[in-house]
Tab-separated table of C-alpha atoms and ligand atoms in Angstrom:
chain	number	residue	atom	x	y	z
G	1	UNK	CA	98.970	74.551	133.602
G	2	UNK	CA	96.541	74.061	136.069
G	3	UNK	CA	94.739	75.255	139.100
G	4	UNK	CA	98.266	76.675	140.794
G	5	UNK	CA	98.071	79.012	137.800
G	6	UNK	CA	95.425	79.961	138.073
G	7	UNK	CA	94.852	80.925	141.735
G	8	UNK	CA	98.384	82.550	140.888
G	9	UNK	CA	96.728	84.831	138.434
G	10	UNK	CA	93.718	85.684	140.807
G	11	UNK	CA	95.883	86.516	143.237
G	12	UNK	CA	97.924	89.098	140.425
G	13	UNK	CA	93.987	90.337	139.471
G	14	UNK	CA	93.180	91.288	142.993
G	15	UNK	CA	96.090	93.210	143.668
G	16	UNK	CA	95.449	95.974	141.038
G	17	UNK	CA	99.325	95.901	139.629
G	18	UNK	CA	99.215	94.425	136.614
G	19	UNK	CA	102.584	95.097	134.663
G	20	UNK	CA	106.020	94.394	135.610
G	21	UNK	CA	106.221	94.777	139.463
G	22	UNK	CA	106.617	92.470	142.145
G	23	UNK	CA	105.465	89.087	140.709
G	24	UNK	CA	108.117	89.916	137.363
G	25	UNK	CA	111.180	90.508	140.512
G	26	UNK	CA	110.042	87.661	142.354
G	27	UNK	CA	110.389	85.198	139.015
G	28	UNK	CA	113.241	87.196	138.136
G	29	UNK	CA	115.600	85.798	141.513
G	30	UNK	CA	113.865	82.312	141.509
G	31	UNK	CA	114.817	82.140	137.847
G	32	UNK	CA	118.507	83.410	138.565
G	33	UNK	CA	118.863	81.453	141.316
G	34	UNK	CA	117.737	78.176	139.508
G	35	UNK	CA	120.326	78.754	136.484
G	36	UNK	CA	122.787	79.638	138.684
G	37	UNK	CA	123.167	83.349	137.357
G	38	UNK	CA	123.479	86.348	139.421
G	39	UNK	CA	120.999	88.626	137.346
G	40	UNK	CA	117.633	87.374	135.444
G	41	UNK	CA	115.775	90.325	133.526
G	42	UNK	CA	112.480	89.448	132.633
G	43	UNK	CA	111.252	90.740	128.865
G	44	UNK	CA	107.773	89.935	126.326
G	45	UNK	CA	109.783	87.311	124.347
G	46	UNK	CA	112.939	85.531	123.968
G	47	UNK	CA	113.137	86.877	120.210
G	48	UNK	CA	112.784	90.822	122.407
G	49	UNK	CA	115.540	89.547	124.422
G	50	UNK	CA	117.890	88.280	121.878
G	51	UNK	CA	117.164	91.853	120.358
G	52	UNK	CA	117.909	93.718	123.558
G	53	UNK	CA	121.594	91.260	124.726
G	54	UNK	CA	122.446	92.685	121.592
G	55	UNK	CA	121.739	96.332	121.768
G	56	UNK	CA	122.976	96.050	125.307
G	57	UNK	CA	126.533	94.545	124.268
G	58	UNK	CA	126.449	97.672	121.558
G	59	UNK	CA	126.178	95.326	118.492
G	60	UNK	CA	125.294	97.324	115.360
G	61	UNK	CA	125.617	98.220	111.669
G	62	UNK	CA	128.735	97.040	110.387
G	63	UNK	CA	129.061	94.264	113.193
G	64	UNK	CA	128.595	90.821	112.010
G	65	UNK	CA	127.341	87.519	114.698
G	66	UNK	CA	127.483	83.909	114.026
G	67	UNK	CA	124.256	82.204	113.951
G	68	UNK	CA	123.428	78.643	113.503
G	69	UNK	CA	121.622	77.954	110.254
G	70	UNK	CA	118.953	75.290	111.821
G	71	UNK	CA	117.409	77.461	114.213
G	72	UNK	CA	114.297	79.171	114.624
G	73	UNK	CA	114.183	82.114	111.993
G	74	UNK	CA	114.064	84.261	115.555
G	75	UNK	CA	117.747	83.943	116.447
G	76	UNK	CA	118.554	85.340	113.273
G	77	UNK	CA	116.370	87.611	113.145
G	78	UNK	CA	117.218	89.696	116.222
G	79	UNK	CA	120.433	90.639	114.332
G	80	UNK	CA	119.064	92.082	111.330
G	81	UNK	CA	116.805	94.258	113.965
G	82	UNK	CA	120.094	95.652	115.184
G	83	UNK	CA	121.634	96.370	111.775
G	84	UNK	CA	124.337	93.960	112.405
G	85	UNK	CA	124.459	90.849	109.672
G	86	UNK	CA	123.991	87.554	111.303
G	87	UNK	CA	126.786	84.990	109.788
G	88	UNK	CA	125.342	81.475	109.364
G	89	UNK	CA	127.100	78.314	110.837
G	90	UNK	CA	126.249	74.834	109.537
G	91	UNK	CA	125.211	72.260	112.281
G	92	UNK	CA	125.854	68.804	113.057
G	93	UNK	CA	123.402	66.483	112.013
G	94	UNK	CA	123.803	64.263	115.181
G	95	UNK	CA	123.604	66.601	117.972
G	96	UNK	CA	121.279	69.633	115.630
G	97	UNK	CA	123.485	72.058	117.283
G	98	UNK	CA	126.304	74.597	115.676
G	99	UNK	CA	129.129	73.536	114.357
G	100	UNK	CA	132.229	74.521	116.056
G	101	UNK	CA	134.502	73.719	113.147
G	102	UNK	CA	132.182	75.643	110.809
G	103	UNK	CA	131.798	78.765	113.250
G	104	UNK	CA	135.821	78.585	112.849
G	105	UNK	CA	135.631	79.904	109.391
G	106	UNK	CA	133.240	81.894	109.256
G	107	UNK	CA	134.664	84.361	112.085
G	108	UNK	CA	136.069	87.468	110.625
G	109	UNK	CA	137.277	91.123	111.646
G	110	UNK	CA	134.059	92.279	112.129
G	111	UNK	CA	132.561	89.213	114.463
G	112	UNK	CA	131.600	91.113	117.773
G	113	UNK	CA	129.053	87.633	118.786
G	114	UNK	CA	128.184	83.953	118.183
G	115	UNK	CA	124.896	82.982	119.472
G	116	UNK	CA	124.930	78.902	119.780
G	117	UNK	CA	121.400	77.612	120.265
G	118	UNK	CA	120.784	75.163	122.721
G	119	UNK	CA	118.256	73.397	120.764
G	120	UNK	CA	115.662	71.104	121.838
G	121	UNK	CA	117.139	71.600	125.404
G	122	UNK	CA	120.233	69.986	124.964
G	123	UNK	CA	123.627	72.470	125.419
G	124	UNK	CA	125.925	73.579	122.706
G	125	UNK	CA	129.419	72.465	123.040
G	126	UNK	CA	130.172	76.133	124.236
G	127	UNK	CA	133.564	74.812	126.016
G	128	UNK	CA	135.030	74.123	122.013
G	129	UNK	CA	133.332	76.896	120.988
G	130	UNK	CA	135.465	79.129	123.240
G	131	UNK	CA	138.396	77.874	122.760
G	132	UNK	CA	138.458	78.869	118.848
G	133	UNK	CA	136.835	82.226	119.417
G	134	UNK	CA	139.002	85.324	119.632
G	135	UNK	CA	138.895	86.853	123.292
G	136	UNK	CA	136.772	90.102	122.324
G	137	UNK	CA	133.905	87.881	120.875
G	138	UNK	CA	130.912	87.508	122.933
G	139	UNK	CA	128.804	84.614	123.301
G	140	UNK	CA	124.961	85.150	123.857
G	141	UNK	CA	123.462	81.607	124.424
G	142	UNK	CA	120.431	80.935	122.501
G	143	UNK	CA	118.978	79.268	125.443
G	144	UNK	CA	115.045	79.430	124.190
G	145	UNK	CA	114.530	75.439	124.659
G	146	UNK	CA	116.738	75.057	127.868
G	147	UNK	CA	115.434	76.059	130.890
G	148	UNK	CA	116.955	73.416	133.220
G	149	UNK	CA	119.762	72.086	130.848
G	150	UNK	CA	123.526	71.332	131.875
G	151	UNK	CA	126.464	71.209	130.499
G	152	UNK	CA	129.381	70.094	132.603
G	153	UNK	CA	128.165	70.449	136.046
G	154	UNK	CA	126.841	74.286	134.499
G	155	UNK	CA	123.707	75.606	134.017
G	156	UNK	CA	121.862	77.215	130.802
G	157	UNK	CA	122.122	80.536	130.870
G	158	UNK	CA	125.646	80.543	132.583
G	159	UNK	CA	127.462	79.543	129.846
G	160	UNK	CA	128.147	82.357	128.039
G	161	UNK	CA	128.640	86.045	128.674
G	162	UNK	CA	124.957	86.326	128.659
G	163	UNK	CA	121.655	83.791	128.114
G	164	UNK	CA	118.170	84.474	126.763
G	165	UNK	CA	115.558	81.921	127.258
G	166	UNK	CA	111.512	81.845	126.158
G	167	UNK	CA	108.360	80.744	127.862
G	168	UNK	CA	106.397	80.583	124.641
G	169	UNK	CA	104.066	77.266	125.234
G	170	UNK	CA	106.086	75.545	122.943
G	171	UNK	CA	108.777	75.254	125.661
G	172	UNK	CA	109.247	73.189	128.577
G	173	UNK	CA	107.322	76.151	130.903
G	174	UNK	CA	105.488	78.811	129.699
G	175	UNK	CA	103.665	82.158	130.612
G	176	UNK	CA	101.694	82.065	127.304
G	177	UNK	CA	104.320	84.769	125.817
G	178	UNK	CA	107.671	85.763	127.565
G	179	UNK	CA	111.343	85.656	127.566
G	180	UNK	CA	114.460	86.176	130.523
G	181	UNK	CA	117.975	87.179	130.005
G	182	UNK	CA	120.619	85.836	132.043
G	183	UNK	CA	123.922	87.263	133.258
G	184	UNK	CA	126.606	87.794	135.576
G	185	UNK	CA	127.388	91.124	134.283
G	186	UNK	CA	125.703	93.845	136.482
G	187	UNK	CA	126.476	96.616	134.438
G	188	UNK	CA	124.385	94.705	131.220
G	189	UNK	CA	121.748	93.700	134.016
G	190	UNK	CA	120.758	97.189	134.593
G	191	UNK	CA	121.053	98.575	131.126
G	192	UNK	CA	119.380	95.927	129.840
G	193	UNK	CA	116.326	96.707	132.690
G	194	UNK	CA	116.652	100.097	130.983
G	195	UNK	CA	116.558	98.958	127.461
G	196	UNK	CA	113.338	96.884	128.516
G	197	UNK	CA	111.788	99.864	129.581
G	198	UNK	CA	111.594	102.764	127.086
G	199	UNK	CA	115.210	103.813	128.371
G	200	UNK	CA	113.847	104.784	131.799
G	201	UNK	CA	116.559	104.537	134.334
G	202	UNK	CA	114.278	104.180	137.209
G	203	UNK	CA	111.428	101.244	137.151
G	204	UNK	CA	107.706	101.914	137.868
G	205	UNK	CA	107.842	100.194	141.091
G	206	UNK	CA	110.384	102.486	142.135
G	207	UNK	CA	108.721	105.479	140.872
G	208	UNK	CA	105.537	105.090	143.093
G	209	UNK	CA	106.279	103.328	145.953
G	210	UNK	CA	108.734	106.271	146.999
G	211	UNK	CA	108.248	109.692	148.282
G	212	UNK	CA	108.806	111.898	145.943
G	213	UNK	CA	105.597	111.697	143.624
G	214	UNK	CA	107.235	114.367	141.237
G	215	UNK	CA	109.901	112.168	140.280
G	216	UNK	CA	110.335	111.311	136.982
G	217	UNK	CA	112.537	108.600	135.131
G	218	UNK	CA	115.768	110.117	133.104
G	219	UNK	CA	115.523	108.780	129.231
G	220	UNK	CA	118.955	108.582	128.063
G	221	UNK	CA	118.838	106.716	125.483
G	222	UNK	CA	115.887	104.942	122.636
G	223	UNK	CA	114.734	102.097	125.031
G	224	UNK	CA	111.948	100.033	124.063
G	225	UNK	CA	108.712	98.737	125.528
G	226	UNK	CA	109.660	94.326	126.639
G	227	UNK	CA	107.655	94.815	129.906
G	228	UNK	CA	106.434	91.512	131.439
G	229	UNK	CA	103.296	91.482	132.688
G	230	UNK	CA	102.757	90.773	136.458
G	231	UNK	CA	100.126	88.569	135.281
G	232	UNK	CA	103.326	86.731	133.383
G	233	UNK	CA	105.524	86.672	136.077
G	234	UNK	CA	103.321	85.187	138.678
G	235	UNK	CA	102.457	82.122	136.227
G	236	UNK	CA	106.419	81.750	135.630
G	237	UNK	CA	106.959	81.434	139.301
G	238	UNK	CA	104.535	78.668	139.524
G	239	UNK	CA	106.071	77.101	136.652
G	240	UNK	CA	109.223	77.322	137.628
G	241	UNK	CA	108.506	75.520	140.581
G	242	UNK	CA	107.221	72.487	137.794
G	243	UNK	CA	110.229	73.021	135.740
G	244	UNK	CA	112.232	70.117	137.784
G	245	UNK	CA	109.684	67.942	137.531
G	246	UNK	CA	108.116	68.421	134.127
G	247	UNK	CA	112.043	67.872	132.922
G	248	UNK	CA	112.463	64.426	134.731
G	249	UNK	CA	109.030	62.898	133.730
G	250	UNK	CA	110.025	63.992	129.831
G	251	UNK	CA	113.780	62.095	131.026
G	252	UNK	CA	111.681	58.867	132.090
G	253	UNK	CA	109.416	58.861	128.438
G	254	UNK	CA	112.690	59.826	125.871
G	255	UNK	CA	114.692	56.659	127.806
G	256	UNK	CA	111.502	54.045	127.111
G	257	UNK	CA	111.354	56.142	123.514
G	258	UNK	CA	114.883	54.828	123.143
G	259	UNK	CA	113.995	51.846	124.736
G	260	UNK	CA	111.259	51.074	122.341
G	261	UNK	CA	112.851	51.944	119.027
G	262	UNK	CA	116.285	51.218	119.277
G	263	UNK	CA	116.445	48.422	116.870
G	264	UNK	CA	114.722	50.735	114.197
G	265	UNK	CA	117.888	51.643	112.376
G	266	UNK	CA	116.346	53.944	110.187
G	267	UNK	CA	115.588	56.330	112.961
G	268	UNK	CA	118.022	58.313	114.922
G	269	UNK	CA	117.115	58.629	118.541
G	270	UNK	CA	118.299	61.813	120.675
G	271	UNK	CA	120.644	60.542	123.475
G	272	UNK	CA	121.416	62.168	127.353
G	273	UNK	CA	124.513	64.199	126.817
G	274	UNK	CA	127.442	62.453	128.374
G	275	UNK	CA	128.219	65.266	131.154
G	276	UNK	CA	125.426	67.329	131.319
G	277	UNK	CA	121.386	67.648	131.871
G	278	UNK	CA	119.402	67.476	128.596
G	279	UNK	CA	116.327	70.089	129.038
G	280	UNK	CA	113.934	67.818	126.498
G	281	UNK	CA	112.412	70.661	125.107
G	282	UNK	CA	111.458	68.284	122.570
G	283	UNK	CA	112.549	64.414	121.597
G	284	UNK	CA	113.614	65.428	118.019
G	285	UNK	CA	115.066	62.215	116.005
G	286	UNK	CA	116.090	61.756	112.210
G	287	UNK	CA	115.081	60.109	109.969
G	288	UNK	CA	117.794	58.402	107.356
G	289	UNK	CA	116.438	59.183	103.829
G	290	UNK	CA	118.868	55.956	103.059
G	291	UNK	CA	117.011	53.511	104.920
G	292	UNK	CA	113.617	54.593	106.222
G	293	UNK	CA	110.857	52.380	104.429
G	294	UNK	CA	109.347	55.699	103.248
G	295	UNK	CA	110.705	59.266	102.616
G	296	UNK	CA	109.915	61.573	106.181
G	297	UNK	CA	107.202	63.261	104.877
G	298	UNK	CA	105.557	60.347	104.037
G	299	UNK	CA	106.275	58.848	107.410
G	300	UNK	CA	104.999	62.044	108.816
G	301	UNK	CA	101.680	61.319	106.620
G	302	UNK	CA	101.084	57.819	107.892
G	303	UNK	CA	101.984	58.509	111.570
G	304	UNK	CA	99.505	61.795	111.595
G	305	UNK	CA	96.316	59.494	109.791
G	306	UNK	CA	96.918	56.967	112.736
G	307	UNK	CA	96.764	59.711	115.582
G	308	UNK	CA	100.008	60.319	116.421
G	309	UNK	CA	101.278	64.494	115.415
G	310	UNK	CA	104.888	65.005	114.412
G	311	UNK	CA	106.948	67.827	113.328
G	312	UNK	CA	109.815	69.148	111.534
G	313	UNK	CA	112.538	69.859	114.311
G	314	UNK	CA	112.400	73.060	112.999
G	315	UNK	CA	113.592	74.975	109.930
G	316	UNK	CA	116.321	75.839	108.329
G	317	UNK	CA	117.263	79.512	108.096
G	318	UNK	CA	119.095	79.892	104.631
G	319	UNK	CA	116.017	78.367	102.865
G	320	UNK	CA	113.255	80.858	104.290
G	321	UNK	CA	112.444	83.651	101.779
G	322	UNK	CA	113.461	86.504	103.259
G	323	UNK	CA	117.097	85.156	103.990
G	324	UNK	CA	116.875	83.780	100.312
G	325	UNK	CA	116.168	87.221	98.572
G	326	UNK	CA	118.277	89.137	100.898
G	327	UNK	CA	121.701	86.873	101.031
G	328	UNK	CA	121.267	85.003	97.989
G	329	UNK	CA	121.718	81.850	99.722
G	330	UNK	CA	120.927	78.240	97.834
G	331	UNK	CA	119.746	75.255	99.742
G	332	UNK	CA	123.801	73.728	99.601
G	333	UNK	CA	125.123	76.275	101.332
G	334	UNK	CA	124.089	74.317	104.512
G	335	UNK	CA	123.827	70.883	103.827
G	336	UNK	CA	123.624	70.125	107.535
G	337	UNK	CA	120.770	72.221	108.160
G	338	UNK	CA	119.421	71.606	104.902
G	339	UNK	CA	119.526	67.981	105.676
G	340	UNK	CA	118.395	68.415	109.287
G	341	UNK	CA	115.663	70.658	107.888
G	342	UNK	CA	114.324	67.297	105.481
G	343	UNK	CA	114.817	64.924	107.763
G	344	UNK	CA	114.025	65.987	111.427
G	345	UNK	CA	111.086	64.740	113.007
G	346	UNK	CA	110.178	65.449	116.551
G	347	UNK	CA	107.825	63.414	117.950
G	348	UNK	CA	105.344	63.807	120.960
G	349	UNK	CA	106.684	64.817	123.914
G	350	UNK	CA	104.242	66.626	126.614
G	351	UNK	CA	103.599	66.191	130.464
G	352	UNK	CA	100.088	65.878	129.704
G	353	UNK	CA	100.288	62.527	127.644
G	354	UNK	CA	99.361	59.141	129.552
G	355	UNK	CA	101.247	56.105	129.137
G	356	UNK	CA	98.764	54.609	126.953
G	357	UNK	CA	99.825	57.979	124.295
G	358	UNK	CA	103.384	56.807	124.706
G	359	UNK	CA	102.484	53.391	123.880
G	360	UNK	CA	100.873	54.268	120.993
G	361	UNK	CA	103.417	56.515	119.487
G	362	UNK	CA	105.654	53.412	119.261
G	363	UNK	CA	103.314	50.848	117.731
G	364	UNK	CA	102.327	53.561	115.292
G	365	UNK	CA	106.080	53.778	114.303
G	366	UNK	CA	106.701	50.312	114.713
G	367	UNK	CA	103.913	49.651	112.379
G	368	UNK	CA	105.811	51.939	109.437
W	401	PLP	C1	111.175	79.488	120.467
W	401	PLP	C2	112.520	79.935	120.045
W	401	PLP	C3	112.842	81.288	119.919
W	401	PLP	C4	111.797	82.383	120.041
W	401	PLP	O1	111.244	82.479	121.307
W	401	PLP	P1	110.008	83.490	121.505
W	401	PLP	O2	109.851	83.547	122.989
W	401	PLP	O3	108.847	82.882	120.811
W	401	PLP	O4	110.409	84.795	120.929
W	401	PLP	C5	114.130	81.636	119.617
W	401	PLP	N1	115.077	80.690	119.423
W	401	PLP	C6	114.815	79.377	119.513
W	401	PLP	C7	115.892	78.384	119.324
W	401	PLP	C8	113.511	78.952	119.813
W	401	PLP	O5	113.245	77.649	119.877
């Protein structure tokens, strides 16, 4: 972020509204228009929009959806919020995303959704996915890390019958906290602009820019409060704007990554996909426990005492307490997330490093 930002926010701070209102519509086209969606709804999170796709497409108790096991424990979560059970999927070690073949076994009478992640910005092979999915199963894209992706001349977002993505500054753009849905489907686009907003069926801005100053909003059913701030939506614009950019500088420094370290053949670089735009959320590689001169963690060790900050790609669901204790699940029953869990390591990646960060990520691991 920078100075655009910020004038952005003075701008938001003069004009007295503060909460969802013009800035949060004007992100909301740019946003649609970008991933090639007709509808954007902006919300506080991409976990609160996860939640809300779901209540929106009427998933409940008794309703089961297929989640990836590597994930972040949010993807999940949303399910249990709705009562539903979320079904976990193993993933494929190479690309960290779910397994199609696995999601094929796992789908049952009571499978209303799949959610495939899109992690670290790079697309879920949805086109497999929905060709072994029954007709009345919906997929919600898990598109957190993927603003900007593509997957066969598509966009994030588009994929499925609806897309949620996050701005959390762990993502390619951010608005500090936030989240968008994406869809074609007007009908979901409104209720879910409902759902966002205690149930009302009118918005704020509507409300008192009219001319009836008696009117009040109809509350037809339990909404919830996943208002973005104006404040939010006015930094997302700006970023958005970046989001082209930021994504091709991040494509120039994973290719000289690759460059750099192919002949390591203990590490497992992430590659372009072969029809599509990878988002490069992050530049997550693996680490082969078989030939890597040191266990990860160890690596990990060594690389942070010389400077350089890696991370776990991220976790594995089945082997977080809460899933433990209320599924029973052992660390086998994945072994591709398990494995991915162990051996991920992501390593810098940011639009503010210089070339001389770059160049010392790669000695450091060159060094190992
Ligand atoms: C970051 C992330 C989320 C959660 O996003 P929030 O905006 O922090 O709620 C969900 N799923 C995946 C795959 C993520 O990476």
């Amino acid at each position: 972020m920078g100075e655009d930002e910020i004038r952005a926010l003075r701008e938001v701070v003069e004009s007295g509204w503060l909460t969802q209102g013009p800035k949060v519509s004007e992100f909301e086209i740019a946003f649609a228009e970008h991933h090639r969606v007709d509808y954007a709804v902006a919300v506080t999170s991409c976990t609160a929009g996860l939640h809300l796709a779901l209540v929106g497409l009427g998933v409940g108790p008794g309703d089961e959806v297929i989640v990836p096991a590597f994930t972040w424990v949010a993807t999940a979560n949303a399910v249990l919020y709705t009562g539903a059970e979320p079904v976990l999927a193993d993933v494929d070690r190479t690309t960290f995303n779910i397994d199609v073949a696995d999601v094929k076994r796992r789908i049952g009478p009571r499978t209303r959704a799949v959610i495939p992640v899109h992690l670290f910005g790079l697309c879920a092979d949805i086109d497999s996915l929905k060709d072994i999915i029954p007709k009345d199963v919906t997929i919600i894209e898990d598109a957190a890390c993927a603003a900007g992706a593509e997957y066969k001349g598509r966009r994030a977002g588009g994929l499925g019958h609806v897309g949620v993505f996050s701005f959390h500054p762990r993502k390619s753009i951010t608005t500090g906290e936030g989240g968008m849905i994406t869809t074609d489907d007007s009908d979901l686009a409104s209720h879910l602009r409902r759902l966002r907003d205690h149930g009302a069926n009118i918005s704020d801005e509507q409300r008192h820019s009219g001319s009836k100053p008696y009117l009040m909003p109809e509350f037809d059913e339990l909404g919830f409060n996943c208002r973005m701030t104006d404040l939010q939506g006015a930094v997302g614009l700006v970023q958005l704007d970046k989001l082209d950019r930021f994504i091709n500088e991040r494509k120039q420094w994973s290719a000289y990554y690759r460059r750099e370290l192919a002949d390591l053949g203990w590490l497992r670089l992430p590659e372009e996909p072969e029809t599509g735009r990878h988002a490069w959320q992050a530049f997550v590689t693996y680490v082969n426990p078989e030939t890597a001169p040191k266990p990860r963690n160890e690596i990990m060790t060594a690389l942070e005492a010389a400077g350089v900050a890696t991370r776990p790609g991220t976790h594995a669901v089945h082997q977080l307490g809460h899933y433990r204790k209320r599924f029973g699940f052992s660390d086998d029953d994945f072994p591709g997330a398990r494995d991915c869990a162990a051996d991920s390591m992501a390593l810098p990646l940011h639009n503010r490093m210089t070339d001389e960060d770059y160049e010392r990520v790669v000695e450091s691991i060159r060094n190992l």
